[in-house]
GROMACS .gro file of C-alpha atoms in nm:
model
  296
    1MET     CA    1   6.433   4.236   5.723
    2THR     CA    2   6.293   3.972   5.959
    3PRO     CA    3   6.196   4.036   6.300
    4THR     CA    4   6.465   3.796   6.425
    5GLU     CA    5   6.742   3.961   6.261
    6ARG     CA    6   7.050   3.984   6.421
    7PHE     CA    7   7.287   4.269   6.286
    8TYR     CA    8   7.650   4.298   6.294
    9SER     CA    9   7.685   4.582   6.581
   10ASP     CA   10   7.437   4.318   6.797
   11ARG     CA   11   7.720   4.045   6.714
   12LYS     CA   12   7.988   4.275   6.804
   13ASN     CA   13   7.858   4.485   7.090
   14GLY     CA   14   7.567   4.304   7.236
   15PRO     CA   15   7.244   4.438   7.250
   16ARG     CA   16   7.161   4.805   7.221
   17ALA     CA   17   7.113   4.965   7.545
   18ARG     CA   18   6.751   5.058   7.611
   19SER     CA   19   6.747   5.418   7.792
   20HIS     CA   20   6.515   5.606   7.557
   21LYS     CA   21   6.195   5.709   7.747
   22GLU     CA   22   6.056   5.879   7.463
   23LEU     CA   23   6.071   5.750   7.066
   24PRO     CA   24   6.352   5.875   6.870
   25GLU     CA   25   6.224   6.074   6.555
   26ALA     CA   26   6.372   5.772   6.329
   27THR     CA   27   6.186   5.502   6.530
   28SER     CA   28   5.884   5.691   6.557
   29ASN     CA   29   5.889   5.732   6.169
   30ALA     CA   30   5.953   5.408   6.111
   31LEU     CA   31   5.675   5.276   6.311
   32GLN     CA   32   5.455   5.499   6.150
   33SER     CA   33   5.580   5.336   5.798
   34LEU     CA   34   5.540   4.989   5.937
   35VAL     CA   35   5.143   5.047   6.020
   36ARG     CA   36   5.105   5.214   5.715
   37GLN     CA   37   5.244   4.913   5.552
   38ARG     CA   38   5.036   4.686   5.680
   39LEU     CA   39   4.708   4.843   5.636
   40GLN     CA   40   4.783   4.885   5.267
   41SER     CA   41   4.857   4.561   5.238
   42ASN     CA   42   4.512   4.422   5.387
   43TRP     CA   43   4.624   4.278   5.710
   44LEU     CA   44   4.334   4.472   5.852
   45ALA     CA   45   4.122   4.319   5.575
   46GLN     CA   46   3.976   4.044   5.767
   47GLU     CA   47   3.805   4.278   6.022
   48PHE     CA   48   3.690   4.552   5.765
   49PRO     CA   49   3.624   4.302   5.444
   50SER     CA   50   3.577   4.464   5.106
   51HIS     CA   51   3.403   4.193   4.913
   52CYS     CA   52   3.409   4.093   4.556
   53PRO     CA   53   3.069   4.178   4.370
   54ASP     CA   54   3.120   3.872   4.160
   55GLY     CA   55   3.153   3.581   4.427
   56ASN     CA   56   3.161   3.785   4.770
   57ALA     CA   57   3.516   3.658   4.856
   58VAL     CA   58   3.737   3.893   5.052
   59VAL     CA   59   3.994   4.092   4.816
   60ASP     CA   60   4.075   4.410   4.986
   61THR     CA   61   4.028   4.641   5.290
   62ASN     CA   62   3.696   4.840   5.342
   63GLN     CA   63   3.932   5.183   5.388
   64TYR     CA   64   3.586   5.396   5.486
   65ALA     CA   65   3.479   5.163   5.745
   66LEU     CA   66   3.852   5.146   5.926
   67ALA     CA   67   3.879   5.532   5.866
   68ALA     CA   68   3.568   5.580   6.051
   69GLU     CA   69   3.639   5.396   6.336
   70LEU     CA   70   3.974   5.515   6.393
   71ALA     CA   71   3.864   5.910   6.367
   72GLY     CA   72   3.609   5.854   6.612
   73LEU     CA   73   3.849   5.647   6.831
   74PHE     CA   74   4.184   5.842   6.883
   75ALA     CA   75   4.116   6.232   6.852
   76GLY     CA   76   4.287   6.372   6.535
   77VAL     CA   77   4.387   6.055   6.340
   78GLU     CA   78   4.304   6.153   5.996
   79TRP     CA   79   4.257   5.942   5.730
   80PRO     CA   80   4.519   5.850   5.521
   81LEU     CA   81   4.725   5.811   5.832
   82TRP     CA   82   5.015   6.014   5.944
   83GLN     CA   83   4.946   6.331   5.749
   84GLU     CA   84   5.062   6.494   6.026
   85THR     CA   85   5.303   6.354   6.298
   86PRO     CA   86   5.089   6.178   6.575
   87SER     CA   87   5.204   6.230   6.930
   88GLU     CA   88   5.369   5.938   7.111
   89ASP     CA   89   5.056   5.838   7.286
   90THR     CA   90   4.852   5.850   6.998
   91LEU     CA   91   5.081   5.637   6.790
   92PHE     CA   92   5.091   5.373   7.037
   93ASP     CA   93   4.707   5.355   7.063
   94VAL     CA   94   4.694   5.276   6.711
   95ILE     CA   95   4.984   5.040   6.709
   96GLU     CA   96   4.760   4.866   6.982
   97TYR     CA   97   4.438   4.890   6.782
   98VAL     CA   98   4.593   4.732   6.512
   99GLY     CA   99   4.774   4.456   6.680
  100ARG     CA  100   4.420   4.357   6.822
  101ARG     CA  101   4.279   4.332   6.475
  102VAL     CA  102   4.571   4.206   6.254
  103SER     CA  103   4.549   3.892   6.045
  104LYS     CA  104   4.807   3.788   5.764
  105PRO     CA  105   4.668   3.806   5.438
  106ILE     CA  106   4.719   3.504   5.235
  107GLU     CA  107   4.644   3.509   4.848
  108GLY     CA  108   4.426   3.248   4.724
  109GLY     CA  109   4.250   3.197   4.394
  110TRP     CA  110   4.300   3.451   4.129
  111HIS     CA  111   3.979   3.613   3.988
  112GLU     CA  112   4.057   3.699   3.616
  113TYR     CA  113   3.763   3.892   3.552
  114MET     CA  114   3.778   4.103   3.844
  115LYS     CA  115   4.198   4.062   3.837
  116HIS     CA  116   4.241   4.040   4.210
  117PHE     CA  117   4.301   3.758   4.429
  118GLU     CA  118   4.078   3.583   4.665
  119LEU     CA  119   4.181   3.647   5.038
  120SER     CA  120   4.228   3.425   5.363
  121PHE     CA  121   4.381   3.492   5.703
  122ASP     CA  122   4.602   3.364   5.909
  123LYS     CA  123   4.500   3.604   6.265
  124LYS     CA  124   4.772   3.399   6.480
  125ALA     CA  125   5.077   3.455   6.229
  126GLY     CA  126   4.999   3.779   6.152
  127GLN     CA  127   4.990   3.905   6.513
  128ALA     CA  128   5.296   3.723   6.599
  129GLU     CA  129   5.478   3.881   6.246
  130TYR     CA  130   5.320   4.216   6.363
  131ARG     CA  131   5.444   4.214   6.731
  132SER     CA  132   5.794   4.095   6.608
  133ALA     CA  133   5.819   4.374   6.371
  134ILE     CA  134   5.711   4.674   6.596
  135ASN     CA  135   5.966   4.541   6.907
  136LEU     CA  136   6.248   4.515   6.641
  137LEU     CA  137   6.203   4.883   6.561
  138LEU     CA  138   6.151   4.937   6.983
  139SER     CA  139   6.455   4.796   7.054
  140ARG     CA  140   6.692   4.900   6.769
  141GLY     CA  141   6.557   5.248   6.877
  142GLY     CA  142   6.707   5.171   7.218
  143THR     CA  143   6.345   5.272   7.353
  144VAL     CA  144   6.217   5.127   7.732
  145PHE     CA  145   5.962   4.987   7.519
  146GLU     CA  146   5.806   4.674   7.365
  147LEU     CA  147   5.418   4.535   7.247
  148THR     CA  148   5.346   4.269   7.449
  149SER     CA  149   5.155   3.946   7.320
  150GLN     CA  150   4.821   4.083   7.478
  151MET     CA  151   4.913   4.394   7.220
  152ILE     CA  152   4.991   4.626   7.498
  153VAL     CA  153   5.289   4.856   7.486
  154GLN     CA  154   5.454   4.853   7.819
  155ARG     CA  155   5.744   5.007   7.992
  156VAL     CA  156   6.026   4.760   8.003
  157GLY     CA  157   6.262   4.980   8.281
  158SER     CA  158   6.586   4.848   8.352
  159PRO     CA  159   6.664   4.493   8.305
  160GLU     CA  160   6.719   4.462   8.673
  161THR     CA  161   6.371   4.598   8.787
  162HIS     CA  162   6.185   4.411   8.489
  163THR     CA  163   6.346   4.054   8.610
  164ALA     CA  164   6.226   4.151   8.965
  165LEU     CA  165   5.894   4.250   8.876
  166ARG     CA  166   5.839   3.899   8.633
  167ALA     CA  167   5.930   3.735   9.000
  168LEU     CA  168   5.716   3.917   9.234
  169ARG     CA  169   5.429   3.683   9.186
  170PRO     CA  170   5.245   3.719   9.580
  171ASN     CA  171   5.063   3.394   9.717
  172THR     CA  172   4.973   3.532  10.061
  173GLY     CA  173   4.638   3.402  10.134
  174ASP     CA  174   4.533   3.762  10.217
  175THR     CA  175   4.356   3.883   9.915
  176THR     CA  176   4.417   4.223   9.971
  177LEU     CA  177   4.789   4.194  10.020
  178ASP     CA  178   4.821   3.964   9.687
  179SER     CA  179   4.564   4.261   9.508
  180LEU     CA  180   4.797   4.531   9.628
  181ILE     CA  181   5.160   4.365   9.538
  182GLU     CA  182   4.975   4.271   9.186
  183GLU     CA  183   4.836   4.611   9.097
  184GLY     CA  184   5.178   4.773   9.160
  185ARG     CA  185   5.373   4.480   8.948
  186THR     CA  186   5.140   4.559   8.667
  187LYS     CA  187   5.093   4.940   8.669
  188TYR     CA  188   5.473   4.975   8.681
  189LEU     CA  189   5.488   4.869   8.350
  190SER     CA  190   5.234   5.110   8.191
  191ARG     CA  191   5.378   5.338   7.947
  192HIS     CA  192   5.234   5.654   8.144
  193SER     CA  193   5.451   5.816   8.424
  194ALA     CA  194   5.147   5.885   8.655
  195ASP     CA  195   5.074   5.511   8.681
  196ARG     CA  196   5.448   5.436   8.759
  197ALA     CA  197   5.419   5.641   9.064
  198THR     CA  198   5.041   5.501   9.152
  199ALA     CA  199   5.234   5.167   9.128
  200ILE     CA  200   5.527   5.266   9.330
  201GLU     CA  201   5.255   5.354   9.620
  202LYS     CA  202   5.062   5.019   9.561
  203LEU     CA  203   5.371   4.837   9.633
  204TRP     CA  204   5.413   5.032   9.937
  205ASP     CA  205   5.079   5.001  10.067
  206GLY     CA  206   5.185   4.632  10.034
  207PHE     CA  207   5.472   4.645  10.189
  208GLU     CA  208   5.317   4.760  10.492
  209ARG     CA  209   5.043   4.552  10.503
  210LEU     CA  210   5.301   4.248  10.513
  211LYS     CA  211   5.437   4.406  10.828
  212THR     CA  212   5.080   4.345  10.979
  213ILE     CA  213   4.928   4.000  10.862
  214ASP     CA  214   5.122   3.752  11.103
  215VAL     CA  215   4.988   3.942  11.423
  216PRO     CA  216   4.749   4.144  11.320
  217GLY     CA  217   4.723   4.454  11.584
  218ASP     CA  218   5.040   4.449  11.672
  219LYS     CA  219   5.278   4.553  11.391
  220LYS     CA  220   5.622   4.533  11.593
  221THR     CA  221   5.579   4.191  11.674
  222SER     CA  222   5.407   4.084  11.323
  223VAL     CA  223   5.762   4.218  11.188
  224GLN     CA  224   5.990   4.012  11.421
  225VAL     CA  225   5.721   3.718  11.323
  226LEU     CA  226   5.830   3.780  10.942
  227LEU     CA  227   6.174   3.840  11.014
  228ALA     CA  228   6.199   3.537  11.225
  229HIS     CA  229   6.147   3.278  10.906
  230ILE     CA  230   6.531   3.421  10.803
  231VAL     CA  231   6.700   3.169  10.951
  232ASP     CA  232   7.081   3.329  10.912
  233LEU     CA  233   7.090   3.583  11.185
  234PRO     CA  234   7.331   3.836  11.031
  235PHE     CA  235   7.136   3.845  10.734
  236ARG     CA  236   6.831   3.842  10.915
  237ALA     CA  237   6.981   4.214  11.043
  238VAL     CA  238   7.061   4.331  10.736
  239ILE     CA  239   6.720   4.288  10.626
  240GLU     CA  240   6.539   4.417  10.934
  241ALA     CA  241   6.787   4.705  10.862
  242GLU     CA  242   6.664   4.741  10.499
  243MET     CA  243   6.310   4.731  10.608
  244GLN     CA  244   6.360   5.046  10.821
  245ASP     CA  245   6.521   5.228  10.579
  246LEU     CA  246   6.277   5.174  10.295
  247THR     CA  247   5.982   5.274  10.574
  248LYS     CA  248   6.204   5.606  10.630
  249LEU     CA  249   6.234   5.651  10.267
  250GLY     CA  250   5.864   5.608  10.201
  251ASN     CA  251   5.758   5.858  10.510
  252SER     CA  252   5.985   6.093  10.374
  253PHE     CA  253   5.871   6.126  10.000
  254GLN     CA  254   5.548   6.162   9.838
  255ILE     CA  255   5.465   5.796   9.823
  256ARG     CA  256   5.219   5.723  10.114
  257HIS     CA  257   5.216   6.056  10.264
  258HIS     CA  258   5.133   6.367  10.055
  259GLU     CA  259   5.189   6.655  10.324
  260THR     CA  260   5.360   6.969  10.213
  261GLY     CA  261   5.705   6.968  10.246
  262LYS     CA  262   5.759   6.585  10.070
  263SER     CA  263   5.911   6.566   9.732
  264PRO     CA  264   5.764   6.311   9.468
  265ILE     CA  265   6.029   6.052   9.396
  266PRO     CA  266   6.238   6.179   9.063
  267PRO     CA  267   6.128   5.995   8.767
  268SER     CA  268   6.517   5.885   8.715
  269ALA     CA  269   6.473   5.718   9.085
  270GLN     CA  270   6.164   5.541   9.007
  271ASP     CA  271   6.329   5.233   8.858
  272TYR     CA  272   6.597   5.188   9.145
  273VAL     CA  273   6.318   5.227   9.405
  274MET     CA  274   6.084   5.021   9.251
  275GLY     CA  275   6.377   4.788   9.212
  276ARG     CA  276   6.467   4.778   9.547
  277MET     CA  277   6.135   4.716   9.705
  278ALA     CA  278   6.038   4.491   9.491
  279ASN     CA  279   6.349   4.272   9.560
  280LEU     CA  280   6.274   4.302   9.970
  281LEU     CA  281   5.937   4.172   9.915
  282ILE     CA  282   6.064   3.898   9.699
  283TYR     CA  283   6.271   3.778   9.956
  284LEU     CA  284   6.041   3.838  10.219
  285LEU     CA  285   5.788   3.651  10.046
  286ASP     CA  286   5.976   3.369   9.953
  287GLN     CA  287   6.138   3.296  10.307
  288SER     CA  288   5.787   3.303  10.446
  289GLY     CA  289   5.649   3.029  10.209
  290ARG     CA  290   5.438   3.299  10.023
  291LEU     CA  291   5.567   3.359   9.683
  292LEU     CA  292   5.474   3.173   9.388
  293ALA     CA  293   5.714   2.948   9.235
  294PRO     CA  294   5.831   3.005   8.901
  295GLY     CA  295   5.660   2.872   8.604
  296VAL     CA  296   5.323   2.820   8.848
   0.00000   0.00000   0.00000
């Protein structure tokens, strides 16, 4: 099975909906098997080499060194891997760890006396194939996760929210504002729910700061200057109402304020809230010339 395969059901029904926020058991088992197979097939031998005593070429994986490092980094990870079912966090940790060290082994000359091949390695190809194989399983399992080219497991979220976050790239000239928006954008893709709550808070802080940068010290006037960039008056009124509604939402829930009596945003509503705020910020930044163009 190649990572780029499309199956009959894909061709007939389109891509599988990615709605599972926890790994299905079958997907978890398949991921564990994939990692185990890569380790057993010397895909980490470049990082943990075992050398031929007759010539010093790399011929195998030093499993003792690999096992010691894994045990030192990840509590509860024993060798051989997966003697017990790992938690989702541990499995993702190991997937990232392997992804950053994996190299595709290439069999070279056969050493007749020692009965083994001498190995060379292609790290770029190995990482690409490993990432594609992991993402195929995550996608076919209908999960909300993917492994990035930086070998970080991220939460994809809804397609609409994911698209908005990719486009939300501020260039306001205000370092604090840009940092708040960028931190909110990147943290929201975390696989940890606590990071997503923090991300919404950062984006809200960015929204509040954006309302003040045109006329510092006079927020009401500054908002009107910001809105004045929208030429179409009826739509300007729509955006002004949206800004007021989102300000009210932020003040009513545990986003920027945490007084007793305020409720947190339900996890099931995080994509909706984040997508709504991200799209408003994109429009305001774009209309005022403060959004990086795609591809920049």
